mmCIF file with all atom_site columns, C-alpha atoms in Angstrom:
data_model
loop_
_atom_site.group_PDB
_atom_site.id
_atom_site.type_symbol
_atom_site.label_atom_id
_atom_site.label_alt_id
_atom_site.label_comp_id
_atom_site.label_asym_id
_atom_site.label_entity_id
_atom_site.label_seq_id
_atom_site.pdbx_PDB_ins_code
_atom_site.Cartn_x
_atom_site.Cartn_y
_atom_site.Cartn_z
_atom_site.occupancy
_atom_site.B_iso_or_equiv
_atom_site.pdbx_formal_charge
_atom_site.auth_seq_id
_atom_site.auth_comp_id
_atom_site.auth_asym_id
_atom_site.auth_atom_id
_atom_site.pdbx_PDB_model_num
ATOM 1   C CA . UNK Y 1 1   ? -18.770 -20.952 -36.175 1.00 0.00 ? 18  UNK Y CA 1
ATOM 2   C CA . UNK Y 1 2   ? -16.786 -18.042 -37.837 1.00 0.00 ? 19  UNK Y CA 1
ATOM 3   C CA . UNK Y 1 3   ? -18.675 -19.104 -41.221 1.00 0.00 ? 20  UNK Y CA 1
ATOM 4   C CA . UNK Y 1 4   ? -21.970 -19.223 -39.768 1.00 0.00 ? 21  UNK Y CA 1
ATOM 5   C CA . UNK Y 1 5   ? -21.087 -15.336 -38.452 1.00 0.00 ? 22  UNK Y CA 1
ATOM 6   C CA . UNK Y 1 6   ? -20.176 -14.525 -41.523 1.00 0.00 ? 23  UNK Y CA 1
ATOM 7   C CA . UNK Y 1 7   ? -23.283 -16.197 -43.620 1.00 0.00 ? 24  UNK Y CA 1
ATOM 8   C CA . UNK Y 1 8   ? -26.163 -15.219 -41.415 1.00 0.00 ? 25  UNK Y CA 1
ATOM 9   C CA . UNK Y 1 9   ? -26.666 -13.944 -37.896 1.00 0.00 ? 26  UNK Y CA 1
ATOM 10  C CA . UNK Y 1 10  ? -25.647 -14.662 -33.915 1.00 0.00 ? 27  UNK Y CA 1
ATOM 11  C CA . UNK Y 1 11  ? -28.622 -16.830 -33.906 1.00 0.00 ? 28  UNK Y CA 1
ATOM 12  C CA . UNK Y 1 12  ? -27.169 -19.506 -36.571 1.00 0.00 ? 29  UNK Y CA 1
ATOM 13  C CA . UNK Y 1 13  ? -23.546 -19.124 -35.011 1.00 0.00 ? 30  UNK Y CA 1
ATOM 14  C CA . UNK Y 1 14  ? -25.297 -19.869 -31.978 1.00 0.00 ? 31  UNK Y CA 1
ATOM 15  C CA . UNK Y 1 15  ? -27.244 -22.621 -33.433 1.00 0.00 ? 32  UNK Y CA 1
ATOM 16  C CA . UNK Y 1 16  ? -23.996 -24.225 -34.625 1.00 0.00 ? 33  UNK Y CA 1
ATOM 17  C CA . UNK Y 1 17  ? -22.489 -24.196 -32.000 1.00 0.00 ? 34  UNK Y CA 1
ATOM 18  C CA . UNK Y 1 18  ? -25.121 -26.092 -29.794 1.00 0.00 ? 35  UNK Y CA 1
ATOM 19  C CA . UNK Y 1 19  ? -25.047 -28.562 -32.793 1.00 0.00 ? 36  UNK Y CA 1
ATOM 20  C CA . UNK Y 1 20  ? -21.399 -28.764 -31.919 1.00 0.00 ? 37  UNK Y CA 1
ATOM 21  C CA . UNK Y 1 21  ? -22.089 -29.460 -28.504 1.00 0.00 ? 38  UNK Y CA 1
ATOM 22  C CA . UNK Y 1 22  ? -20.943 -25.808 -27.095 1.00 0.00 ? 39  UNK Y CA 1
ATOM 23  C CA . UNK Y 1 23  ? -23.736 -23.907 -25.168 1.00 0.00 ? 40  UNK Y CA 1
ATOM 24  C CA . UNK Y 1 24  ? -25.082 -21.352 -26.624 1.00 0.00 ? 41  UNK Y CA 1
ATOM 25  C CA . UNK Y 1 25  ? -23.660 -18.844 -23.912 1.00 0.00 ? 42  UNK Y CA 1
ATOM 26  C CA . UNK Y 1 26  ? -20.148 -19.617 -24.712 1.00 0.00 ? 43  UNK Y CA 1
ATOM 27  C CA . UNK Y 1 27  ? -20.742 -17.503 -28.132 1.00 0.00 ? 44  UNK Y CA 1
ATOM 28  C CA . UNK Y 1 28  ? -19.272 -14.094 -27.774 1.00 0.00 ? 45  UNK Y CA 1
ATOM 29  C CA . UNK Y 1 29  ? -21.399 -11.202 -28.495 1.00 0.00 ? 46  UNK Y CA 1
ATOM 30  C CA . UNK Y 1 30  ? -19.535 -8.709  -30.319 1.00 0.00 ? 47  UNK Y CA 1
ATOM 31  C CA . UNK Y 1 31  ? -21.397 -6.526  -32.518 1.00 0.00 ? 48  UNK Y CA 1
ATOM 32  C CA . UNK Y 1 32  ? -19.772 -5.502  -35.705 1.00 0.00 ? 49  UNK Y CA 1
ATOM 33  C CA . UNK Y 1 33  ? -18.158 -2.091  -36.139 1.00 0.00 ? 50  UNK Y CA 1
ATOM 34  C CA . UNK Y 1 34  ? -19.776 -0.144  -38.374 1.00 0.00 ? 51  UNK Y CA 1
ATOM 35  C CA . UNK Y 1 35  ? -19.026 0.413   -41.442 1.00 0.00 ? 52  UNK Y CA 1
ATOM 36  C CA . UNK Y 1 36  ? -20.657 3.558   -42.720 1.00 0.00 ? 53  UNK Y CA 1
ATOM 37  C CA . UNK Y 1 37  ? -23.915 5.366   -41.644 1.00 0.00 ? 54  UNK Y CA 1
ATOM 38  C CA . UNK Y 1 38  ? -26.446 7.684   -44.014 1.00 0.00 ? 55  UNK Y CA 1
ATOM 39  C CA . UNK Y 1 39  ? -28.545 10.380  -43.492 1.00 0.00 ? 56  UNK Y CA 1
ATOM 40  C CA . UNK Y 1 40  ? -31.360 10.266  -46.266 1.00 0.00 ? 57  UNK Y CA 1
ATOM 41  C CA . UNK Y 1 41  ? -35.155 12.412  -46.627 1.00 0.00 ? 58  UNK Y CA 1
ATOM 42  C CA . UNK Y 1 42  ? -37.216 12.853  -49.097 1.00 0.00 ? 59  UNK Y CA 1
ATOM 43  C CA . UNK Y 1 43  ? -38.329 16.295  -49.208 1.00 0.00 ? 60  UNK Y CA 1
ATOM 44  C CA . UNK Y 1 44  ? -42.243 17.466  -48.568 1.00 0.00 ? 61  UNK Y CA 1
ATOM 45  C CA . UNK Y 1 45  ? -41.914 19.686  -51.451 1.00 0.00 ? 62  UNK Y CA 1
ATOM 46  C CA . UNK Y 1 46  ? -39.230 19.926  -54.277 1.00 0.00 ? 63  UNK Y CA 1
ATOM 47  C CA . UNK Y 1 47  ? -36.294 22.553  -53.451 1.00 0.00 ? 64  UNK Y CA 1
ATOM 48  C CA . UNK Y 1 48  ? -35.101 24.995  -56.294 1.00 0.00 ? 65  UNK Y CA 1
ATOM 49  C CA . UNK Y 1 49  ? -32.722 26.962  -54.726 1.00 0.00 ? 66  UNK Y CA 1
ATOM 50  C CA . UNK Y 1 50  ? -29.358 26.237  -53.098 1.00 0.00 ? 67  UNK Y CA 1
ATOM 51  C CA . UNK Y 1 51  ? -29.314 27.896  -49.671 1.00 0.00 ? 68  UNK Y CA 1
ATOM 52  C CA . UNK Y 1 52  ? -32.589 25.739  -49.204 1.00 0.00 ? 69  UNK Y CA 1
ATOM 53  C CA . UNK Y 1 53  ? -31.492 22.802  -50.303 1.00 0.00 ? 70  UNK Y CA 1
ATOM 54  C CA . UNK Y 1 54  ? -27.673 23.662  -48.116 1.00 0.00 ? 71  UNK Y CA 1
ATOM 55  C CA . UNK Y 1 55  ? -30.722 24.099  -44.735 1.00 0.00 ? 72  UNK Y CA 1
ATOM 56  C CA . UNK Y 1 56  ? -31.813 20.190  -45.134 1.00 0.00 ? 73  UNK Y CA 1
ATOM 57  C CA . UNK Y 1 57  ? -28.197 19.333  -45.896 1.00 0.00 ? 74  UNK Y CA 1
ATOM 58  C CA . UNK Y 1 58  ? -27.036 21.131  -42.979 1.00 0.00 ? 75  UNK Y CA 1
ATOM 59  C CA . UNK Y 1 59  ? -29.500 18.943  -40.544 1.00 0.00 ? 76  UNK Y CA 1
ATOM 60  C CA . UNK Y 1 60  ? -28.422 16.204  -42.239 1.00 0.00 ? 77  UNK Y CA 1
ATOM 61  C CA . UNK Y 1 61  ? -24.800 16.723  -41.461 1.00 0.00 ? 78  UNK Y CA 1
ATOM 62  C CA . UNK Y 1 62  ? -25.388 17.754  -37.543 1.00 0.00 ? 79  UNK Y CA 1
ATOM 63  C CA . UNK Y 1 63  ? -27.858 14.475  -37.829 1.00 0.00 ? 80  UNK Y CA 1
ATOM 64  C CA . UNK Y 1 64  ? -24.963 12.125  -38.797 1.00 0.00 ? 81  UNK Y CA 1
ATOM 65  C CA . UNK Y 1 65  ? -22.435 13.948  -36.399 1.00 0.00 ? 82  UNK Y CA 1
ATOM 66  C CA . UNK Y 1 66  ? -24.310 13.324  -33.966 1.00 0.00 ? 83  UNK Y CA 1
ATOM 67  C CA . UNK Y 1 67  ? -24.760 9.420   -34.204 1.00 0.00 ? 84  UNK Y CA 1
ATOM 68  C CA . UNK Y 1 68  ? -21.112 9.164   -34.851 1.00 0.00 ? 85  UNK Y CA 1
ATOM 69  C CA . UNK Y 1 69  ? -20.354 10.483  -31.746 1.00 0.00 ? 86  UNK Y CA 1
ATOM 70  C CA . UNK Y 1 70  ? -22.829 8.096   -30.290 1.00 0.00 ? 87  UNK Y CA 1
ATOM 71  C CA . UNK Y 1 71  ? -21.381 4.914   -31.380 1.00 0.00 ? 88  UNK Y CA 1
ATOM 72  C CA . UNK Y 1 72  ? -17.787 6.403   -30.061 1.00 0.00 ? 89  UNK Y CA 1
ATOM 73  C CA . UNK Y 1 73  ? -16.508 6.570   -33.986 1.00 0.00 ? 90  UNK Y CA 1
ATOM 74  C CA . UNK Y 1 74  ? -14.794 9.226   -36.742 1.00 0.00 ? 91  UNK Y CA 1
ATOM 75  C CA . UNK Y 1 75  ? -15.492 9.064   -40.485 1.00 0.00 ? 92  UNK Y CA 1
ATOM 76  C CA . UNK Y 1 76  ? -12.805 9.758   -43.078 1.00 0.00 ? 93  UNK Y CA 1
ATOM 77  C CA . UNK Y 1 77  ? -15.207 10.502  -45.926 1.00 0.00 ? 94  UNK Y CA 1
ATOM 78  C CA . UNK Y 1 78  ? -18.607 12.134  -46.416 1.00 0.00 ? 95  UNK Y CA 1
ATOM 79  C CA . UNK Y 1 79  ? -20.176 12.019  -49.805 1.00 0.00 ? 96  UNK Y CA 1
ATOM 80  C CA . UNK Y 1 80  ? -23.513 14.509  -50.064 1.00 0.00 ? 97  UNK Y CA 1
ATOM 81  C CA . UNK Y 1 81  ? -25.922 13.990  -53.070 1.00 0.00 ? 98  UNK Y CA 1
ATOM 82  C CA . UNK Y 1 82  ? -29.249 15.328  -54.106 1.00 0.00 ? 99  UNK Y CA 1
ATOM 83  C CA . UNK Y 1 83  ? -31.329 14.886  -56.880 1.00 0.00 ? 100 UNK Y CA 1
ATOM 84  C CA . UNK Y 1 84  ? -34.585 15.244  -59.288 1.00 0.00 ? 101 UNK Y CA 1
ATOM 85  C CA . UNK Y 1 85  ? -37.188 12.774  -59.025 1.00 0.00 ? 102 UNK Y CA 1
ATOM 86  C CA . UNK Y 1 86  ? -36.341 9.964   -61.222 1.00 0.00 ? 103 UNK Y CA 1
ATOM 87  C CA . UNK Y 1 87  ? -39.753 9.061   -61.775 1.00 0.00 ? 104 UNK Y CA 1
ATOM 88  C CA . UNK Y 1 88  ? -41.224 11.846  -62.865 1.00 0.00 ? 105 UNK Y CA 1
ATOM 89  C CA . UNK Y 1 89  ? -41.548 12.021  -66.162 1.00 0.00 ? 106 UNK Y CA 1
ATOM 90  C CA . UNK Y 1 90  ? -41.232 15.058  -69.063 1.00 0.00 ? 107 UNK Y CA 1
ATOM 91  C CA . UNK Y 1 91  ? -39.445 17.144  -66.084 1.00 0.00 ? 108 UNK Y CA 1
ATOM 92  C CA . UNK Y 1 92  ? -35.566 18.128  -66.166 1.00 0.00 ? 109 UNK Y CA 1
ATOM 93  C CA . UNK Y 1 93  ? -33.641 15.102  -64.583 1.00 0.00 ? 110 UNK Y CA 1
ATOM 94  C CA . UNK Y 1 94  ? -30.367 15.620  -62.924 1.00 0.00 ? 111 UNK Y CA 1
ATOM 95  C CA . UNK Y 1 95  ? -28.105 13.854  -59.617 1.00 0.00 ? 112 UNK Y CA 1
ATOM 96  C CA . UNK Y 1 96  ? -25.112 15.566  -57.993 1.00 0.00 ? 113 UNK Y CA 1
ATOM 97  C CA . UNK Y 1 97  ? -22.524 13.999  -55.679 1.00 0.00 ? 114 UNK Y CA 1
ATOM 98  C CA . UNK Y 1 98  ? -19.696 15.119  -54.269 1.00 0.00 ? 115 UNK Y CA 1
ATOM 99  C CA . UNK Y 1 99  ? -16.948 12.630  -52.255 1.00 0.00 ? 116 UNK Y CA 1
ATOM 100 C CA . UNK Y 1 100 ? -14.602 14.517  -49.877 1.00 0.00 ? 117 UNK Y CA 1
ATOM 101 C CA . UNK Y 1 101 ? -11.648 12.995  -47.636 1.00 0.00 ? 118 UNK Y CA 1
ATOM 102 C CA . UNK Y 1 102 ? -11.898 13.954  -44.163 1.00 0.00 ? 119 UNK Y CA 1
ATOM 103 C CA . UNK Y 1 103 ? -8.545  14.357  -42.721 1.00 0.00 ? 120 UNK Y CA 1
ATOM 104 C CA . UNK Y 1 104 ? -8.232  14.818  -39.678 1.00 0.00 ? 121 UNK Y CA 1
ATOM 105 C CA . UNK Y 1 105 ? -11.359 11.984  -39.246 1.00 0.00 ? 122 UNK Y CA 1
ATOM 106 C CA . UNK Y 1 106 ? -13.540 13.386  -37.597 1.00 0.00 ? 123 UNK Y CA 1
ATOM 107 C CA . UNK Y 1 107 ? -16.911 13.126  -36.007 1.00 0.00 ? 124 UNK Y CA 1
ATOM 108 C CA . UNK Y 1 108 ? -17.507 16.702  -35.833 1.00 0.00 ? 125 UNK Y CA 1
ATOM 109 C CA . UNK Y 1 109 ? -20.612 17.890  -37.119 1.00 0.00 ? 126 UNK Y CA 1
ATOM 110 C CA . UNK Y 1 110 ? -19.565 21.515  -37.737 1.00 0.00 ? 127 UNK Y CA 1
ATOM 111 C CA . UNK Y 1 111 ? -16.794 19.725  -40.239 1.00 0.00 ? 128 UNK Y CA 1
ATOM 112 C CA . UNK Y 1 112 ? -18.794 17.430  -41.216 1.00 0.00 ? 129 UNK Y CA 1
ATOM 113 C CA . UNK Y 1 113 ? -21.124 20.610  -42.400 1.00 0.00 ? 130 UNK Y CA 1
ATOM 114 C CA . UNK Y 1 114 ? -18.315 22.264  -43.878 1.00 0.00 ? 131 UNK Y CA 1
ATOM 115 C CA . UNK Y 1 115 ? -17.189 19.282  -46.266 1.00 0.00 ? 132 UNK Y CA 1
ATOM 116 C CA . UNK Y 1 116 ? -20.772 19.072  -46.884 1.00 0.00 ? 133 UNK Y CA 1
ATOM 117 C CA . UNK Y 1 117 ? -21.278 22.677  -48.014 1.00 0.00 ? 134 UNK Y CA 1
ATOM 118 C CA . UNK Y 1 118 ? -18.147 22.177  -50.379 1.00 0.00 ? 135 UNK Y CA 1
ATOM 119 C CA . UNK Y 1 119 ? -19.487 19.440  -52.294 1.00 0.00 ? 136 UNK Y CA 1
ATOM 120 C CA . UNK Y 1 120 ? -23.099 20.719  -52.419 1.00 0.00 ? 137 UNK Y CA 1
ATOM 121 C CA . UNK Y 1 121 ? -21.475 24.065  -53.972 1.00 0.00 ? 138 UNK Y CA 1
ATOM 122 C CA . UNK Y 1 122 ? -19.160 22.074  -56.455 1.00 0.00 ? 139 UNK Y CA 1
ATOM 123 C CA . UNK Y 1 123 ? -22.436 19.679  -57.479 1.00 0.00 ? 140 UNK Y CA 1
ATOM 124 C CA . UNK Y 1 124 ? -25.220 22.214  -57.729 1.00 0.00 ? 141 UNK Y CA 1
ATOM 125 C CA . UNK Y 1 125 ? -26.726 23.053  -61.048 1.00 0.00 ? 142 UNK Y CA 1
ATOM 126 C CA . UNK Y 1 126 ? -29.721 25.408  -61.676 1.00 0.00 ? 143 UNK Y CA 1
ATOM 127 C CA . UNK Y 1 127 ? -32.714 25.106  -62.995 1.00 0.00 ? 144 UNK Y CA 1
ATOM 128 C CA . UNK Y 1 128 ? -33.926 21.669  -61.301 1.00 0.00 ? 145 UNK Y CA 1
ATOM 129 C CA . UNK Y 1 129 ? -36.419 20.636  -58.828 1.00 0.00 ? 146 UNK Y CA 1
ATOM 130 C CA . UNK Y 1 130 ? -34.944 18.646  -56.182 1.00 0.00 ? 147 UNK Y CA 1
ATOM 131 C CA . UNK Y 1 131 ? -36.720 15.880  -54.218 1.00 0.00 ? 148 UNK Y CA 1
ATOM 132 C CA . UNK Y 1 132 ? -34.048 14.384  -51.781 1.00 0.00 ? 149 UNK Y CA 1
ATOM 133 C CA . UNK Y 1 133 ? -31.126 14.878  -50.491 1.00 0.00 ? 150 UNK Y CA 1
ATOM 134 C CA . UNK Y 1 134 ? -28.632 12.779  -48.310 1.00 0.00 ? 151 UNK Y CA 1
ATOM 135 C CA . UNK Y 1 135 ? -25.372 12.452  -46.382 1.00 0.00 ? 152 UNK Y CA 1
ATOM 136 C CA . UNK Y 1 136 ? -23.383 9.236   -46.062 1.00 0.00 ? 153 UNK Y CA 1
ATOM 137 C CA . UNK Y 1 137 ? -20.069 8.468   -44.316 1.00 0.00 ? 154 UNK Y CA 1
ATOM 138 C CA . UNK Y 1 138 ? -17.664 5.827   -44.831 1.00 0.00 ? 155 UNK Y CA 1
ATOM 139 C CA . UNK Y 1 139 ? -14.063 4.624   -43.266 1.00 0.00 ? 156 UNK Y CA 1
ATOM 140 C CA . UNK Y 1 140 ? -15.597 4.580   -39.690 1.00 0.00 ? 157 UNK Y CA 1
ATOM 141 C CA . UNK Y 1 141 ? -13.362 3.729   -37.277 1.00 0.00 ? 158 UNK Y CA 1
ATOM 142 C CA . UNK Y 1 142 ? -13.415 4.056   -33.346 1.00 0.00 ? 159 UNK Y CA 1
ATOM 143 C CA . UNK Y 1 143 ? -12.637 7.248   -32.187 1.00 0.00 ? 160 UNK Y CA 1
ATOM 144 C CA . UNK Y 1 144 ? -9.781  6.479   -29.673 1.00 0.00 ? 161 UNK Y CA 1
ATOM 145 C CA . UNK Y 1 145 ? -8.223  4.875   -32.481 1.00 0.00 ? 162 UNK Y CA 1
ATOM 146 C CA . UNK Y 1 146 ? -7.555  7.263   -35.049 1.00 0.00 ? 163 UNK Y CA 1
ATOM 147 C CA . UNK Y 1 147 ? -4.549  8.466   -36.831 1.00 0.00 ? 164 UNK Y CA 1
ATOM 148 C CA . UNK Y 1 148 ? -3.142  11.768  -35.236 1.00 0.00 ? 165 UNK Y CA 1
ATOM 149 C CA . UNK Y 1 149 ? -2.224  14.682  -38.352 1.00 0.00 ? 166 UNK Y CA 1
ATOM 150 C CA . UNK Y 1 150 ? 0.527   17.184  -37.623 1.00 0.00 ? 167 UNK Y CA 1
ATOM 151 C CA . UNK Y 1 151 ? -1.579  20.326  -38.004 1.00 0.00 ? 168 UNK Y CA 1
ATOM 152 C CA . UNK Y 1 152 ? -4.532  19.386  -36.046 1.00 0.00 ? 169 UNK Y CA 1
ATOM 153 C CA . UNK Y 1 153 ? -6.130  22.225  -33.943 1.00 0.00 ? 170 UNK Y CA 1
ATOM 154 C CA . UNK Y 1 154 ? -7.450  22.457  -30.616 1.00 0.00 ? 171 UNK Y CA 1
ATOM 155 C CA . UNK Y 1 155 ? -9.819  19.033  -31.026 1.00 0.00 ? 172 UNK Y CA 1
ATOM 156 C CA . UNK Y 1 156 ? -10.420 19.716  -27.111 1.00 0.00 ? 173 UNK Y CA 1
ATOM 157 C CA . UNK Y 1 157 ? -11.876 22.811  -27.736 1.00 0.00 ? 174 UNK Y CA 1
ATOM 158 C CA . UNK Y 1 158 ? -14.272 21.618  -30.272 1.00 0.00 ? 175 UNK Y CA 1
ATOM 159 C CA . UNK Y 1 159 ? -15.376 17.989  -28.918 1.00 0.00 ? 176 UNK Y CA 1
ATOM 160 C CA . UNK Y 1 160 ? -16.379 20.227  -25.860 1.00 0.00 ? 177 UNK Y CA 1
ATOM 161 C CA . UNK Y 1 161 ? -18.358 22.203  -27.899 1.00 0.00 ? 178 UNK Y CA 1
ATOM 162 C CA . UNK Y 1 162 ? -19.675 19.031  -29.745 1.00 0.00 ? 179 UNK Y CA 1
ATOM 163 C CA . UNK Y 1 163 ? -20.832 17.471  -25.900 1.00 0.00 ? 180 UNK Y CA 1
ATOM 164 C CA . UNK Y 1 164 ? -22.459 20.709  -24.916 1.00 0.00 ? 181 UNK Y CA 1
ATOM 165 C CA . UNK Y 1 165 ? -24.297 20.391  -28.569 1.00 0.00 ? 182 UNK Y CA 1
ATOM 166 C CA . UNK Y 1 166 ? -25.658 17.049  -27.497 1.00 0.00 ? 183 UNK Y CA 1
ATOM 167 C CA . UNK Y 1 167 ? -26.380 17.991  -24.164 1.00 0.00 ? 184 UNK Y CA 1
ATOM 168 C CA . UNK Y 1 168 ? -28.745 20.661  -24.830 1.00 0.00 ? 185 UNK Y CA 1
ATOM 169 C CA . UNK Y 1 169 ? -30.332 18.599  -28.227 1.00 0.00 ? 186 UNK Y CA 1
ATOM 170 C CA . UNK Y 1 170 ? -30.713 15.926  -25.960 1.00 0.00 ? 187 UNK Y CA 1
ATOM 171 C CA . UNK Y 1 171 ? -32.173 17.985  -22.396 1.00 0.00 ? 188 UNK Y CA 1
ATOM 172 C CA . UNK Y 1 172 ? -34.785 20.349  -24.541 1.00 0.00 ? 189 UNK Y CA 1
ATOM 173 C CA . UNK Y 1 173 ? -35.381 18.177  -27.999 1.00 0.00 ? 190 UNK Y CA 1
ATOM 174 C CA . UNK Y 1 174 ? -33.825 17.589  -31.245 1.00 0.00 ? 191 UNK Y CA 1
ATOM 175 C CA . UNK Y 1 175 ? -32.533 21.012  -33.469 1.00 0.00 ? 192 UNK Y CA 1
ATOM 176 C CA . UNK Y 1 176 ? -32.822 22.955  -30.431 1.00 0.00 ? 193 UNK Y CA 1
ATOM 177 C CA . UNK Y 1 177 ? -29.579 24.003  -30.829 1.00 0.00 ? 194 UNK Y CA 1
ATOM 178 C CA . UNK Y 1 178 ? -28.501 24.365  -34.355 1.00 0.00 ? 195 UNK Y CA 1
ATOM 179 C CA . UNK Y 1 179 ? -26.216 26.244  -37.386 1.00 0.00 ? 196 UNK Y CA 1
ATOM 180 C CA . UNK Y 1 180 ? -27.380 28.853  -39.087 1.00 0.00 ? 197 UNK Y CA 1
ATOM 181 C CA . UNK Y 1 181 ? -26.840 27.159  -42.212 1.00 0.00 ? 198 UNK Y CA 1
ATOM 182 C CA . UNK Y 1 182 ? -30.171 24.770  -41.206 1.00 0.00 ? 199 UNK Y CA 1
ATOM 183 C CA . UNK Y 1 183 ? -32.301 27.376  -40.688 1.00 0.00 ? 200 UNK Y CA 1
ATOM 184 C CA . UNK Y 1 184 ? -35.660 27.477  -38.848 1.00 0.00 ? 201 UNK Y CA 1
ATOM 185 C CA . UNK Y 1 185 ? -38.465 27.569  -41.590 1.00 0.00 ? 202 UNK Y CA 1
ATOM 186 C CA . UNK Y 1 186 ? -37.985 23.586  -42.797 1.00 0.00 ? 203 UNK Y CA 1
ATOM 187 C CA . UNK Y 1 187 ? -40.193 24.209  -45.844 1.00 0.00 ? 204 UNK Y CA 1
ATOM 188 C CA . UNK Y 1 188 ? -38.355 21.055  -47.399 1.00 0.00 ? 205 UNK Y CA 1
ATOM 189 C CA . UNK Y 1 189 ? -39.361 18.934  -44.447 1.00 0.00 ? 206 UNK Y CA 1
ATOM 190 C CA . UNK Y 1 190 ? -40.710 15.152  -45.278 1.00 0.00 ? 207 UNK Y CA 1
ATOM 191 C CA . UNK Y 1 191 ? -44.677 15.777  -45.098 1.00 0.00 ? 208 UNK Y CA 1
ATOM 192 C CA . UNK Y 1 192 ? -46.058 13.474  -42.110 1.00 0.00 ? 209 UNK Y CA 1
ATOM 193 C CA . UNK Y 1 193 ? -49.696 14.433  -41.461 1.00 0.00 ? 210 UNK Y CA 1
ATOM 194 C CA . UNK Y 1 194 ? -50.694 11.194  -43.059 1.00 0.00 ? 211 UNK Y CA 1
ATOM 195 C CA . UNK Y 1 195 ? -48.502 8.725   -40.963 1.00 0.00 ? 212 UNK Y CA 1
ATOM 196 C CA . UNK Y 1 196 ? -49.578 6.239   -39.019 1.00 0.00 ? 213 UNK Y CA 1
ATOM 197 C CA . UNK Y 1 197 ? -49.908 6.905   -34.803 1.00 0.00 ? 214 UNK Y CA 1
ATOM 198 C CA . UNK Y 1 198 ? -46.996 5.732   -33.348 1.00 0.00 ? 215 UNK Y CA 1
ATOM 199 C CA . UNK Y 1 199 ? -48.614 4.640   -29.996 1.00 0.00 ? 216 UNK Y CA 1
ATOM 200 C CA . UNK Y 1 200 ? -46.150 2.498   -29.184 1.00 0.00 ? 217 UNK Y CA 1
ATOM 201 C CA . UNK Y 1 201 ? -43.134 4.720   -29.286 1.00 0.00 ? 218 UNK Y CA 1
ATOM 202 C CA . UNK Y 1 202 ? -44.224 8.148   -28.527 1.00 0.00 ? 219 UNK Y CA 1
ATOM 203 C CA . UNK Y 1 203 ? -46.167 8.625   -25.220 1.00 0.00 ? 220 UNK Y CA 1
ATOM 204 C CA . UNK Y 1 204 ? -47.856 12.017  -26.436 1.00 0.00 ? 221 UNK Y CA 1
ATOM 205 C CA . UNK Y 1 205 ? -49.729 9.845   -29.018 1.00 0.00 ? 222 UNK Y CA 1
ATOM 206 C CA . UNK Y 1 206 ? -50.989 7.270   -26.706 1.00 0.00 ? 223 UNK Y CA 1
ATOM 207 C CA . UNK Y 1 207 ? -54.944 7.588   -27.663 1.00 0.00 ? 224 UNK Y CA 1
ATOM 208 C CA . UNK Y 1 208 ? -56.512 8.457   -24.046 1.00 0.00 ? 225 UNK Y CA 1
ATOM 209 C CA . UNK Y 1 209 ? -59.910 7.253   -22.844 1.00 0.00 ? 226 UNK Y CA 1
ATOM 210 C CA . UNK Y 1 210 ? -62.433 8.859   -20.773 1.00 0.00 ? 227 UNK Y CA 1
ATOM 211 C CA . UNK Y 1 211 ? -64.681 7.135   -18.831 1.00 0.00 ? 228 UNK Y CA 1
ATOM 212 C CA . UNK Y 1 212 ? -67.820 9.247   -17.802 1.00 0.00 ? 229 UNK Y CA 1
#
């Protein structure tokens, strides 16, 4: 049954094992840790400069924080990137990527932002129209479990901070609260006025009918 994990889903280990004569309900349900999470976008229009491209960065970084803390897990790298588009052609092509070691691990967006900043600062070159950017982190393990450093600071202090962060994101809407590094104006922000409705998932965009 461990190879039938391993080579497709629950549903074939649980398949297996029925063919095995075990019922299906003996099959333990443990969902595989994790191991890494991205934060990816397009951008609505290309980014030339670096404090703009450092705003979509910066959401990107709170973004990621903020689902590591949901899944009760610390990261000990983050690797940013950004780049032209590759397919357009007769325009100035270039990709930077930076890979930093987080130590402490950490799941704290403000670090997270910080690392972040570093490597977009190290990677950035002039003279290029950017198109997307992204965050990724690897080396996720669960919180609870992670190694203790000698010269830690007050990690209290700041997960408080980092649960009164959620609290109001998740009370009044996402970015509510945010860095100043994001900013407020968005102009790189993935263009959406041609989506589909999503009338299944957001209740504002349920179509209403009136009946006169």
């Amino acid at each position: 049954m461990k190879q039938a994990r391993s080579l497709g889903t629950v549903v074939l280990e649980r398949l297996v094992a029925e063919l095995q004569g075990v019922p299906a309900s003996a099959v333990e349900m443990i969902e595989p840790q994790r191991k890494g999470m991205a934060v990816t976008r397009s951008f609505g229009t290309p980014v030339h400069d670096i404090e703009t491209l450092m705003g979509a960065v910066a959401q990107y970084a709170m973004r990621a924080g903020e689902k590591l803390r949901q899944h009760g897990l610390v990261a000990g790298q983050l690797t940013v990137f950004f780049h032209t588009n590759r397919f357009k052609t007769g325009a100035g092509q270039y990709q930077g990527a930076r890979r930093m070691a987080l130590q402490p691990m950490t799941a704290d967006s403000l670090e997270l932002l910080a690392a972040a900043r570093r490597g977009v600062e190290a990677a950035w070159r002039d003279g290029y129209a950017y198109t997307k950017a992204g965050i990724m982190l690897d080396d996720l393990i669960a919180a609870e479990l992670r190694p203790r450093t000698l010269f830690e600071g007050d990690t209290d202090r700041r997960d408080r901070l980092m649960t009164a962060l959620d609290e109001v994101n998740g009370k009044f809407g996402k970015f509510t609260a945010v860095p100043a590094a994001q900013g407020f104006r968005r102009d790189w922000k993935m263009r959406a006025e041609n989506r589909s409705p999503a009338w299944t998932t957001r209740i504002d965009e349920v179509p209403l009918v009136r009946a006169d």
